[in-house]
PDB file of C-alpha atoms in Angstrom:
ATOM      1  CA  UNK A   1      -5.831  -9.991  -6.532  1.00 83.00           C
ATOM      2  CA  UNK A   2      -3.473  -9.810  -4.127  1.00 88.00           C
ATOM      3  CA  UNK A   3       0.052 -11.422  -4.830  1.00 87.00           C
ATOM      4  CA  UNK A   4       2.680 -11.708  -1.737  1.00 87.00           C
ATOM      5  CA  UNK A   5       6.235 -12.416  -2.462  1.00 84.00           C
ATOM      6  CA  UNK A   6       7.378 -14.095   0.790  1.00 82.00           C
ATOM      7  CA  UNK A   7      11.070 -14.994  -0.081  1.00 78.00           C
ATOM      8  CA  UNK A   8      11.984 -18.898   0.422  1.00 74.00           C
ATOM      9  CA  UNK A   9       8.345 -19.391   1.027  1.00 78.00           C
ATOM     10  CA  UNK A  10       7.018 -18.790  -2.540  1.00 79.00           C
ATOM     11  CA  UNK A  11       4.315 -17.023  -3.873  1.00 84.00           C
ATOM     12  CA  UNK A  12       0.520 -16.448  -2.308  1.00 86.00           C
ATOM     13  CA  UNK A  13      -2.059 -14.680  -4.423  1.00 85.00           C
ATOM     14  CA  UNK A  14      -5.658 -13.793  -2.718  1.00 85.00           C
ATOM     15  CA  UNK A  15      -8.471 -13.175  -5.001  1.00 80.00           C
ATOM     16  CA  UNK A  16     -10.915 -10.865  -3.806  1.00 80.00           C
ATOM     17  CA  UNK A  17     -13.863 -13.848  -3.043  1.00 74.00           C
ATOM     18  CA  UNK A  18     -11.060 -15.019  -0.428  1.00 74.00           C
ATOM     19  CA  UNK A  19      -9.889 -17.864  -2.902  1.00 71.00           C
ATOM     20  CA  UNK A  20      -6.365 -18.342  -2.186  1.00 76.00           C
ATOM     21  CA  UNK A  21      -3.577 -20.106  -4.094  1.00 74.00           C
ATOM     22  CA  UNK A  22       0.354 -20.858  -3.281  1.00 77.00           C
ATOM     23  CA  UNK A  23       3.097 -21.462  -4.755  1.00 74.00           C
ATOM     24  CA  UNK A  24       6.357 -23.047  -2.303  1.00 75.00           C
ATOM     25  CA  UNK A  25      10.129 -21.773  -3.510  1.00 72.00           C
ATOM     26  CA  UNK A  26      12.005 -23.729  -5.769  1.00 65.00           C
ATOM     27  CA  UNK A  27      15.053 -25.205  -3.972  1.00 54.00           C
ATOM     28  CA  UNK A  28      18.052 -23.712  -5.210  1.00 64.00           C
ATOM     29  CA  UNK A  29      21.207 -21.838  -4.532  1.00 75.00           C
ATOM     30  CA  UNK A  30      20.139 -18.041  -4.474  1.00 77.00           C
ATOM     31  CA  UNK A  31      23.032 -15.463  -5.502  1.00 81.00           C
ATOM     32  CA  UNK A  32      21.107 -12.444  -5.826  1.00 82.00           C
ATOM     33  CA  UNK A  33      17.548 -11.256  -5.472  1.00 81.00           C
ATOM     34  CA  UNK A  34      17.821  -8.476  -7.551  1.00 84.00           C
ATOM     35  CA  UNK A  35      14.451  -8.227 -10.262  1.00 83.00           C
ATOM     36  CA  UNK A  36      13.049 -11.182  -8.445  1.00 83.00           C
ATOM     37  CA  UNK A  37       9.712  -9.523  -7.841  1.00 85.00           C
ATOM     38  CA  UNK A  38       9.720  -7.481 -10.896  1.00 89.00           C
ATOM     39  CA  UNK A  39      10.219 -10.511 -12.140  1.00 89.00           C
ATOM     40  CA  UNK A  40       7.208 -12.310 -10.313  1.00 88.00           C
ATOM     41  CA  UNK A  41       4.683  -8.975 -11.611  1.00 89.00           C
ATOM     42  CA  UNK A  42       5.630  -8.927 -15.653  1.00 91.00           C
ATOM     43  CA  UNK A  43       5.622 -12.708 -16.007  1.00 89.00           C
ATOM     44  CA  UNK A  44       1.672 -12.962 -13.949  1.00 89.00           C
ATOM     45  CA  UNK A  45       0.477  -9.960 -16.083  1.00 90.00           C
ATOM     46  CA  UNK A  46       1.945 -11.615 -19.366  1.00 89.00           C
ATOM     47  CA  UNK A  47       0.244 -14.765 -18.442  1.00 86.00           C
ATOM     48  CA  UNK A  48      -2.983 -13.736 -17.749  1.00 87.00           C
ATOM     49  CA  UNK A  49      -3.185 -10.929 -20.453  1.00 88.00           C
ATOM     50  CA  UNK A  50      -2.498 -14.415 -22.597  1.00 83.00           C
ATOM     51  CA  UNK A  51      -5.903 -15.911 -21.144  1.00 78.00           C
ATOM     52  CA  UNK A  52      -3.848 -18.285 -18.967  1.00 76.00           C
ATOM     53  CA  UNK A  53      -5.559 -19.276 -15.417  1.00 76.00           C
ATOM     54  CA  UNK A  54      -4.463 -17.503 -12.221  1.00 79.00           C
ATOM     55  CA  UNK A  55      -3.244 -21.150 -11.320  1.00 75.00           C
ATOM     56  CA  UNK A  56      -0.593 -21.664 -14.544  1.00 78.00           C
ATOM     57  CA  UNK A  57       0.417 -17.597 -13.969  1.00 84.00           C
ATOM     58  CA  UNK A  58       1.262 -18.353 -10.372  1.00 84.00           C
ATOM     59  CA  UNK A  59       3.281 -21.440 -11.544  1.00 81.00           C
ATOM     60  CA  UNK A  60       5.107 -19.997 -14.070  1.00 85.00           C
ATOM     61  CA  UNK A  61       5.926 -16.701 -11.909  1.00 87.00           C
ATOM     62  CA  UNK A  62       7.250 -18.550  -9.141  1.00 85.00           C
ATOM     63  CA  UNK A  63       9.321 -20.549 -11.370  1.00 85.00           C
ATOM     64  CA  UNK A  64      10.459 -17.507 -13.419  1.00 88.00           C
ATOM     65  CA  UNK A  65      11.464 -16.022  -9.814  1.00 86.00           C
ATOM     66  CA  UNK A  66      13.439 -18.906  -9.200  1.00 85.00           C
ATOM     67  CA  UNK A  67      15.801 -18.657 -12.474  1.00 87.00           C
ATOM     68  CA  UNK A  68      16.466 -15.050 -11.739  1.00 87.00           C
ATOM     69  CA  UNK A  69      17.793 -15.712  -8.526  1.00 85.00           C
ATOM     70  CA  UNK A  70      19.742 -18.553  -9.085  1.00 86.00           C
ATOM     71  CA  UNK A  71      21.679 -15.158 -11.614  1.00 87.00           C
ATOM     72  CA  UNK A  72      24.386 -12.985 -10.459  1.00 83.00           C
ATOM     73  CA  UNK A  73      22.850  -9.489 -11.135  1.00 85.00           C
ATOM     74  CA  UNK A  74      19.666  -8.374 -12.583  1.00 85.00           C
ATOM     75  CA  UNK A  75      19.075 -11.251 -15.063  1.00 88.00           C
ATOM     76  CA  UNK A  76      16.441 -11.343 -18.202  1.00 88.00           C
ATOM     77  CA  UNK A  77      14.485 -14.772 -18.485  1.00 87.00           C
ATOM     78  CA  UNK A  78      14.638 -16.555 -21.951  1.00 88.00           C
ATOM     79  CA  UNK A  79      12.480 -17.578 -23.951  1.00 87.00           C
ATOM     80  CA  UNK A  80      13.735 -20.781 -23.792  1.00 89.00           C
ATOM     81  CA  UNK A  81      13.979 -21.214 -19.878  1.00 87.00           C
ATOM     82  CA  UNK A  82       9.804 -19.845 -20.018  1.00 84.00           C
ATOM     83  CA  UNK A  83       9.132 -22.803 -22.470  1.00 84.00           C
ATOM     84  CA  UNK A  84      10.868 -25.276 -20.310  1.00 84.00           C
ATOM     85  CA  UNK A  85       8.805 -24.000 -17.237  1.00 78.00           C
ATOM     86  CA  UNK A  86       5.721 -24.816 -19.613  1.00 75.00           C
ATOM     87  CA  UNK A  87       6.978 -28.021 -20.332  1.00 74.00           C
ATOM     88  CA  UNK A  88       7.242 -29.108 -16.886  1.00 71.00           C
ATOM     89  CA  UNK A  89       3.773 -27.872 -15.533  1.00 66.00           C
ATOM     90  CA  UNK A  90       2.053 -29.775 -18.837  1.00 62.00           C
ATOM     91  CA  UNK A  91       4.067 -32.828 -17.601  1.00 58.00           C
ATOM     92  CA  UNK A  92       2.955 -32.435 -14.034  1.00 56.00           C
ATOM     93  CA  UNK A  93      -0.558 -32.055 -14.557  1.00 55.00           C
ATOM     94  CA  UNK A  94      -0.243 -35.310 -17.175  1.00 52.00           C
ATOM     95  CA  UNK A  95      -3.714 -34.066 -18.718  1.00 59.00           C
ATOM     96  CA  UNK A  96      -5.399 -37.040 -21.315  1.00 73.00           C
ATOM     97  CA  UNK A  97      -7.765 -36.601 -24.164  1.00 82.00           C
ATOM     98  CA  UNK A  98     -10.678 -38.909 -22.131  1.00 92.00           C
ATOM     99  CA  UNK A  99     -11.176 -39.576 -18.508  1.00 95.00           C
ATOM    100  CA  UNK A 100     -13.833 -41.459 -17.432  1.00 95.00           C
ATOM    101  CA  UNK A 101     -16.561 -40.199 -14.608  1.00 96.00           C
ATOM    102  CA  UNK A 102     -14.988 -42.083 -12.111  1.00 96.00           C
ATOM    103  CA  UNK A 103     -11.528 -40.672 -13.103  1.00 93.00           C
ATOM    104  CA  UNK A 104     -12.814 -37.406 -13.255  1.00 96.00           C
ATOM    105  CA  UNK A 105     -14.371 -37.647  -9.836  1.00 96.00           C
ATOM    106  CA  UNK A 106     -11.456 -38.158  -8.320  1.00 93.00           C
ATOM    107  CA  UNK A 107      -9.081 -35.191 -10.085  1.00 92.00           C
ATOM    108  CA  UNK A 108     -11.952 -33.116  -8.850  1.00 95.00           C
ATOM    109  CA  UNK A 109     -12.215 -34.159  -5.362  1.00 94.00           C
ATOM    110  CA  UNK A 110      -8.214 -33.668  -5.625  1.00 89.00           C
ATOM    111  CA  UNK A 111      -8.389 -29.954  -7.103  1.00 89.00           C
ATOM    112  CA  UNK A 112     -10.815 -29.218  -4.432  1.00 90.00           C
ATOM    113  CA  UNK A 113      -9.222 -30.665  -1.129  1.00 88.00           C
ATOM    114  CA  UNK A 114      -6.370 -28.094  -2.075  1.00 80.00           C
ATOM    115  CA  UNK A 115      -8.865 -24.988  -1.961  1.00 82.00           C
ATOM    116  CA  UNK A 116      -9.080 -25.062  -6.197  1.00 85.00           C
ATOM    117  CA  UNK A 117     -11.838 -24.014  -7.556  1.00 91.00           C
ATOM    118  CA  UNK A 118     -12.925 -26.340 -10.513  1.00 95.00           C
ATOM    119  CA  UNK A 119     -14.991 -24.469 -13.313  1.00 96.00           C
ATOM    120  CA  UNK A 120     -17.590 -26.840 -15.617  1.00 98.00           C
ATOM    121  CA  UNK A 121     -18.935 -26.280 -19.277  1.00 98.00           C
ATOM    122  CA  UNK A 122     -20.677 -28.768 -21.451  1.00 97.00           C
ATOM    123  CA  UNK A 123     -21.595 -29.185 -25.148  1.00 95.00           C
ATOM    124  CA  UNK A 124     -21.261 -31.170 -28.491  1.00 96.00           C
ATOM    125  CA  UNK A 125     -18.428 -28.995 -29.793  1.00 96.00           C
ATOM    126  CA  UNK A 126     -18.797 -30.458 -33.034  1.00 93.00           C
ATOM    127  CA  UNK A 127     -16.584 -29.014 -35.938  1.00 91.00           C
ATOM    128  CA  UNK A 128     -14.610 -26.626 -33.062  1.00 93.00           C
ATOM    129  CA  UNK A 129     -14.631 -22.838 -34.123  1.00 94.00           C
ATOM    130  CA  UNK A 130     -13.112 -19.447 -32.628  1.00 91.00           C
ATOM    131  CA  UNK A 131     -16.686 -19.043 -30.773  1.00 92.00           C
ATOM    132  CA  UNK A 132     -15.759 -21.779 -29.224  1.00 94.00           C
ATOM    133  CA  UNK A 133     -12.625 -21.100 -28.196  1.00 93.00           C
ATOM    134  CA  UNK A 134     -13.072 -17.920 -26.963  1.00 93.00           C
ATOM    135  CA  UNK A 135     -16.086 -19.069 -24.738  1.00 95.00           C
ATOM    136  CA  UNK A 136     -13.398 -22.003 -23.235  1.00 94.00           C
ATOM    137  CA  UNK A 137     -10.888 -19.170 -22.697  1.00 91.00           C
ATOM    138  CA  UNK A 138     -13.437 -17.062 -20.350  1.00 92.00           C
ATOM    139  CA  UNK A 139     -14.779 -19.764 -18.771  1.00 94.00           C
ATOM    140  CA  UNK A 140     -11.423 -21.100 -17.609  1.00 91.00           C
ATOM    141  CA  UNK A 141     -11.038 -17.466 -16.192  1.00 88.00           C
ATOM    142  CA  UNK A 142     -13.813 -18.335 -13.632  1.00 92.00           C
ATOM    143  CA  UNK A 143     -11.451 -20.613 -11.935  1.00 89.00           C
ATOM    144  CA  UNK A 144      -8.474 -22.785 -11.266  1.00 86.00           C
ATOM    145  CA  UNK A 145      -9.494 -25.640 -13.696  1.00 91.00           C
ATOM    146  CA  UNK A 146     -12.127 -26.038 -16.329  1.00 94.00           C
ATOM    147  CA  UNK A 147     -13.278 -29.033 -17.112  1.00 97.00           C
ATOM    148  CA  UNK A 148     -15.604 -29.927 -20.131  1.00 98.00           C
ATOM    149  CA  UNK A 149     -19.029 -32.537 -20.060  1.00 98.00           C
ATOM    150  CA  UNK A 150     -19.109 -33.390 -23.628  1.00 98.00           C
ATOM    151  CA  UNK A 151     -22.025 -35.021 -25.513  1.00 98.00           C
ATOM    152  CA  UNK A 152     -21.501 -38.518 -26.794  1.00 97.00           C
ATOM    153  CA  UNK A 153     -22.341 -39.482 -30.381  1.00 97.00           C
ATOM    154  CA  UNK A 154     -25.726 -41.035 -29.820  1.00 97.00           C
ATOM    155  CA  UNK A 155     -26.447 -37.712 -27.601  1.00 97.00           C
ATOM    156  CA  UNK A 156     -25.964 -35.336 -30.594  1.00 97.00           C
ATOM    157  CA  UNK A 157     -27.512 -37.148 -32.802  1.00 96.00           C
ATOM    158  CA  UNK A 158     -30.960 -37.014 -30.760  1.00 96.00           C
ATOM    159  CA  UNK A 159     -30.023 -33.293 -30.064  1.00 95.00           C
ATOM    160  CA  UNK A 160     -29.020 -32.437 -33.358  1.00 93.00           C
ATOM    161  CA  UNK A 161     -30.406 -35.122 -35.921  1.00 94.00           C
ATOM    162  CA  UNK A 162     -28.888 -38.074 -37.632  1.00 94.00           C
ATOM    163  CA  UNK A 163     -26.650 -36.072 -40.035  1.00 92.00           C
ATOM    164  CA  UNK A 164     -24.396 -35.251 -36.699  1.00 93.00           C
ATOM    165  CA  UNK A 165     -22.017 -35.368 -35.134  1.00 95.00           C
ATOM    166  CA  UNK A 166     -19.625 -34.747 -37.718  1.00 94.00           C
ATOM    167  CA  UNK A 167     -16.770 -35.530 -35.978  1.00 96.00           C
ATOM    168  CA  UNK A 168     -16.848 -38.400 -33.512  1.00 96.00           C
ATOM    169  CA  UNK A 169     -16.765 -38.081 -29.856  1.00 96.00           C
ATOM    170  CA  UNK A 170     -13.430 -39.724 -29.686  1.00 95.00           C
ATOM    171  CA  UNK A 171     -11.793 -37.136 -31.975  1.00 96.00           C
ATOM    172  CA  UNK A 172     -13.739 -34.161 -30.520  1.00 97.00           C
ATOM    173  CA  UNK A 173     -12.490 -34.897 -27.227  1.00 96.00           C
ATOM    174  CA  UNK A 174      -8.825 -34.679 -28.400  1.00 93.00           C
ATOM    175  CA  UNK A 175      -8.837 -31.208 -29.762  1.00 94.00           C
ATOM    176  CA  UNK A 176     -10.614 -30.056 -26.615  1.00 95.00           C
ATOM    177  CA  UNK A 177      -8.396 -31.521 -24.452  1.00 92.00           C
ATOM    178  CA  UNK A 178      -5.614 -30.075 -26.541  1.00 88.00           C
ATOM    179  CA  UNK A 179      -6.601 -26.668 -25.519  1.00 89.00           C
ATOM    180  CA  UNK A 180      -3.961 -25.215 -23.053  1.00 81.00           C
ATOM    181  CA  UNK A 181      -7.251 -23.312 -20.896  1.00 87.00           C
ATOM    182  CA  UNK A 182      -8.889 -27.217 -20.889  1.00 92.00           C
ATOM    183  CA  UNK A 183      -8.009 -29.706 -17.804  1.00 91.00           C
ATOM    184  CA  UNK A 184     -10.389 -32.368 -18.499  1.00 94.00           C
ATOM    185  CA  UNK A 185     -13.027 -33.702 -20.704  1.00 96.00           C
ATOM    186  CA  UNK A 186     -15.853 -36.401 -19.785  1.00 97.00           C
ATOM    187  CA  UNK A 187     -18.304 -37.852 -21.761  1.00 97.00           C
ATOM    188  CA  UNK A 188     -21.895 -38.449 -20.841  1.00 98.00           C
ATOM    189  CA  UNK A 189     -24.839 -39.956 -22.776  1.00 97.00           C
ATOM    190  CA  UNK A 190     -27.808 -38.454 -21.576  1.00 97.00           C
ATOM    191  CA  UNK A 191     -29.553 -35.482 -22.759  1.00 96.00           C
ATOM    192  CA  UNK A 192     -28.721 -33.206 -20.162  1.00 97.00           C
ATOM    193  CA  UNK A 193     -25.739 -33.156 -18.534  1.00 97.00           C
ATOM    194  CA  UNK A 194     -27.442 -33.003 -14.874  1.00 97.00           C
ATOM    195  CA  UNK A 195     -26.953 -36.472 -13.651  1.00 98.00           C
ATOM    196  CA  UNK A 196     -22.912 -35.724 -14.393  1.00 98.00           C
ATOM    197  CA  UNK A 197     -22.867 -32.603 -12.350  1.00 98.00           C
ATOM    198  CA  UNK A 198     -24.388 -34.295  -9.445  1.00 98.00           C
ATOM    199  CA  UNK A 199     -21.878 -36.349  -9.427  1.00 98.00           C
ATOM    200  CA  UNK A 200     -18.733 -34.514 -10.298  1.00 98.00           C
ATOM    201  CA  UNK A 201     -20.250 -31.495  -7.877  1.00 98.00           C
ATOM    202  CA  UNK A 202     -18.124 -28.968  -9.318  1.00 98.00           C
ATOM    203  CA  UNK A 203     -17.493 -25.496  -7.770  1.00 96.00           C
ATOM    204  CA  UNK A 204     -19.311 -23.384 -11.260  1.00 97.00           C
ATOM    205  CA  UNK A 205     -20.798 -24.373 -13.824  1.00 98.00           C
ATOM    206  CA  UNK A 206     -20.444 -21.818 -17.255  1.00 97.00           C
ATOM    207  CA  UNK A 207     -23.778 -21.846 -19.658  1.00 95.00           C
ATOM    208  CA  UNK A 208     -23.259 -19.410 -23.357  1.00 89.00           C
ATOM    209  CA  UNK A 209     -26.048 -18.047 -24.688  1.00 83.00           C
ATOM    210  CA  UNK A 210     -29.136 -15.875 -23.182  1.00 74.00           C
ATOM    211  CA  UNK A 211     -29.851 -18.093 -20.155  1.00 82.00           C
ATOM    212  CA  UNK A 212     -31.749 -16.852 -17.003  1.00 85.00           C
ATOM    213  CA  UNK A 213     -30.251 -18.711 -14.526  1.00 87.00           C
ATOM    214  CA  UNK A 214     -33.544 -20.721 -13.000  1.00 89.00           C
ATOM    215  CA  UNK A 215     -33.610 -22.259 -16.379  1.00 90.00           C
ATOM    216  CA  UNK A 216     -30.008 -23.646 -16.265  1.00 95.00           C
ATOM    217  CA  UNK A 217     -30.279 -27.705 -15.798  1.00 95.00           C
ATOM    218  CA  UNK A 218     -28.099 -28.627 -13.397  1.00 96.00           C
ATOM    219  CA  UNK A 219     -27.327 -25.674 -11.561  1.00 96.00           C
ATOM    220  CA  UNK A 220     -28.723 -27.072  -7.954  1.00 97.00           C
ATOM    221  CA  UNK A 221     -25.280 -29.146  -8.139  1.00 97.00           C
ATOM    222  CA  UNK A 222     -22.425 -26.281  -7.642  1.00 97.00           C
ATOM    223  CA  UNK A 223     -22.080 -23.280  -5.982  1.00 96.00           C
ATOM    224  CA  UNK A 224     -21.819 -20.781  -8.789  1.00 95.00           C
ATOM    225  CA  UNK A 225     -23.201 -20.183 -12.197  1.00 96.00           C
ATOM    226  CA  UNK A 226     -22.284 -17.885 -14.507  1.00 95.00           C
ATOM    227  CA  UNK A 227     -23.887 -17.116 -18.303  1.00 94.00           C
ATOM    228  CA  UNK A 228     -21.080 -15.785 -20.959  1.00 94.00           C
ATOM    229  CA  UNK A 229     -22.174 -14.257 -24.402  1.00 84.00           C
ATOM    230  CA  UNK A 230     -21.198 -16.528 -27.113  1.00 77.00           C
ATOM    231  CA  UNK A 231     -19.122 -14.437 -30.141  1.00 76.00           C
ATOM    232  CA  UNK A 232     -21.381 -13.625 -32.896  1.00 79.00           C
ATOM    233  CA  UNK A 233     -20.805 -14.970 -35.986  1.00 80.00           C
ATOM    234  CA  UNK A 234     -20.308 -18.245 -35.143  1.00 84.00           C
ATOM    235  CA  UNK A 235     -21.484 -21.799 -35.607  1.00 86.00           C
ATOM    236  CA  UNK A 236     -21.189 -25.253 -36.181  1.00 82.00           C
ATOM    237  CA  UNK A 237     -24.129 -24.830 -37.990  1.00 83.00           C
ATOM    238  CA  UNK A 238     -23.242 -22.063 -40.005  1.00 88.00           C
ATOM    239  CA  UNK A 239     -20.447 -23.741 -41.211  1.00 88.00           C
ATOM    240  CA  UNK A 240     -21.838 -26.965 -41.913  1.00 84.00           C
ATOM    241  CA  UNK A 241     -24.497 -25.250 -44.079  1.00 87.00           C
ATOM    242  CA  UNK A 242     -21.993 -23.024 -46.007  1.00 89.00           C
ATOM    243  CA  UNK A 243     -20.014 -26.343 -46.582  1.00 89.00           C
ATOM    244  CA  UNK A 244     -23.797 -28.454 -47.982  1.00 87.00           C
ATOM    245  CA  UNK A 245     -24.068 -25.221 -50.591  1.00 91.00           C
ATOM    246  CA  UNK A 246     -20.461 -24.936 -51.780  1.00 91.00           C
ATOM    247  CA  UNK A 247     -20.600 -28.650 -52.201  1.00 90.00           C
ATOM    248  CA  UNK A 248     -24.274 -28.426 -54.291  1.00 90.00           C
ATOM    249  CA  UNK A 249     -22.540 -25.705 -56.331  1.00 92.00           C
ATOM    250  CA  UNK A 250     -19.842 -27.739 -57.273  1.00 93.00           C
ATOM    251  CA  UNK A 251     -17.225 -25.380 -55.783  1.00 89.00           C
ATOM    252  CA  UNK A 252     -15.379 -28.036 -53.728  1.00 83.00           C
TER     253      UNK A 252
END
C-alpha cells in the first residue's frame, strides 16, 4: 500500500491492484501538526496487525490524526479517545444481525459505487468455532467489506441431516454479525448459494477447504475468487460428536 497524508484533505491509501480508498479531514481547529503522521503510520499498522480491514484502519487513522492536531505539542492518543473513534464508525455503518436480499443488494451496490470492494463467504456456521473465525478474519482481508450467505435451517438440514442445525438460523446470524471483520449476513434457502451471488454480484467470493477453482459454484458471478486453508483441528462436527460421547458416558 501506499498511504498519502495530504493535510486538510485527509488520508488516501493505494493498494497495489489500483484499489483506492479516502479518507476527508475532520473539521477542526488545528494547533499543531506535530506527530500527526507518525500518528497516521502506528495507528494503520496497529489496526491491521489486529486483523482489522484496510477500510476501518484508514478510518480510525484519520480520526486519530485529527485528535493529535487539535493538541498543543506532540500529543499521545488515549485509549479512551481510540474507543470513542470505534464507537462512532460501528454507529455509522449501523450494521444488523439480518438483512434481507433486497437490503443487501442495495448496501452492495452502495459499497461499490464508492470504488469498495465487497468480499463474499457462505456456510452453515453452525456451533461457531476459532476455525471459523480465523477463516472470517482472512477473508475480510481480501477487501473492504465481507459479507456472509448463510444457510437457512431447512438448507442444513438437507446438507447436513435432520439432527442439524443446532443452533437456529436466527441465532447463528447474530453471532456472525457480531463479528467486528463481518458487515453483513443474508440468508438463502437453496442448496447452493449461486442464485444469491448472481444477484448480489459481489466483487470476490472466499471458498475454505481444497477447492480448484472450476469447481467453485458460483464463481461466474464476481470478479475474483480466492480458496483459504481452513485451521486444522476444527469442526462443528468434531465438536458435536465429542459432545454425543461425553453425554453417552454420563460425563455431562
Amino acid at each position: 500500500y501506499i498511504v498519502a497524508t495530504r493535510s486538510a484533505k485527509g488520508i488516501t491509501v493505494i493498494a497495489k491492484d489500483g484499489r483506492t480508498w479516502h479518507n476527508p479531514a475532520t473539521q477542526q481547529e488545528v494547533f499543531d501538526v506535530s506527530g500527526a503522521g507518525d500518528t497516521v503510520v502506528s495507528m494503520m499498522m496497529t489496526c491491521l496487525a489486529s486483523g482489522l480491514s484496510m477500510r476501518l484502519a484508514l478510518h480510525i487513522a484519520n480520526g486519530a490524526a485529527g485528535i493529535v492536531v487539535s493538541k498543543v505539542g506532540t500529543y499521545p492518543i488515549h485509549r479512551s479517545e481510540l474507543l470513542d473513534l470505534w464507537h462512532s464508525y460501528k454507529h455509522s455503518i449501523q450494521s444488523k444481525p439480518l438483512y434481507t436480499k433486497e437490503e443487501m443488494k442495495e448496501l452492495v451496490s452502495q459499497w461499490q459505487s464508492k470504488g469498495e470492494t465487497v468480499v463474499f463467504t457462505n456456510g452453515c456456521f453452525d456451533i461457531l468455532h476459532r476455525g471459523h473465525i480465523t477463516y472470517l478474519q482472512e477473508a475480510a482481508q481480501l477487501g473492504d467489506h465481507l459479507i456472509i450467505g448463510l444457510n437457512s435451517d431447512a438448507s442444513v438440514r438437507r446438507l447436513k441431516g435432520e439432527t442439524r442445525p443446532i443452533v437456529s438460523e436466527a441465532d447463528r446470524a447474530a453471532l456472525l454479525s457480531a463479528l467486528q471483520c463481518i458487515d453483513g449476513v443474508v440468508l438463502f434457502e437453496e442448496d447452493t448459494p449461486a442464485e444469491l451471488l448472481a444477484y448480489l454480484r459481489p466483487n470476490t467470493l472466499v471458498k475454505g477447504g481444497d477447492y480448484k477453482i472450476e469447481d467453485i459454484i458460483g464463481r461466474e458471478s464476481v470478479d475474483n475468487v480466492e480458496v483459504l486453508s481452513f485451521k486444522e483441528g476444527y469442526s462443528t462436527s468434531d465438536i458435536v460428536g465429542k459432545i454425543a460421547t461425553m453425554a453417552k458416558e454420563g460425563k455431562l
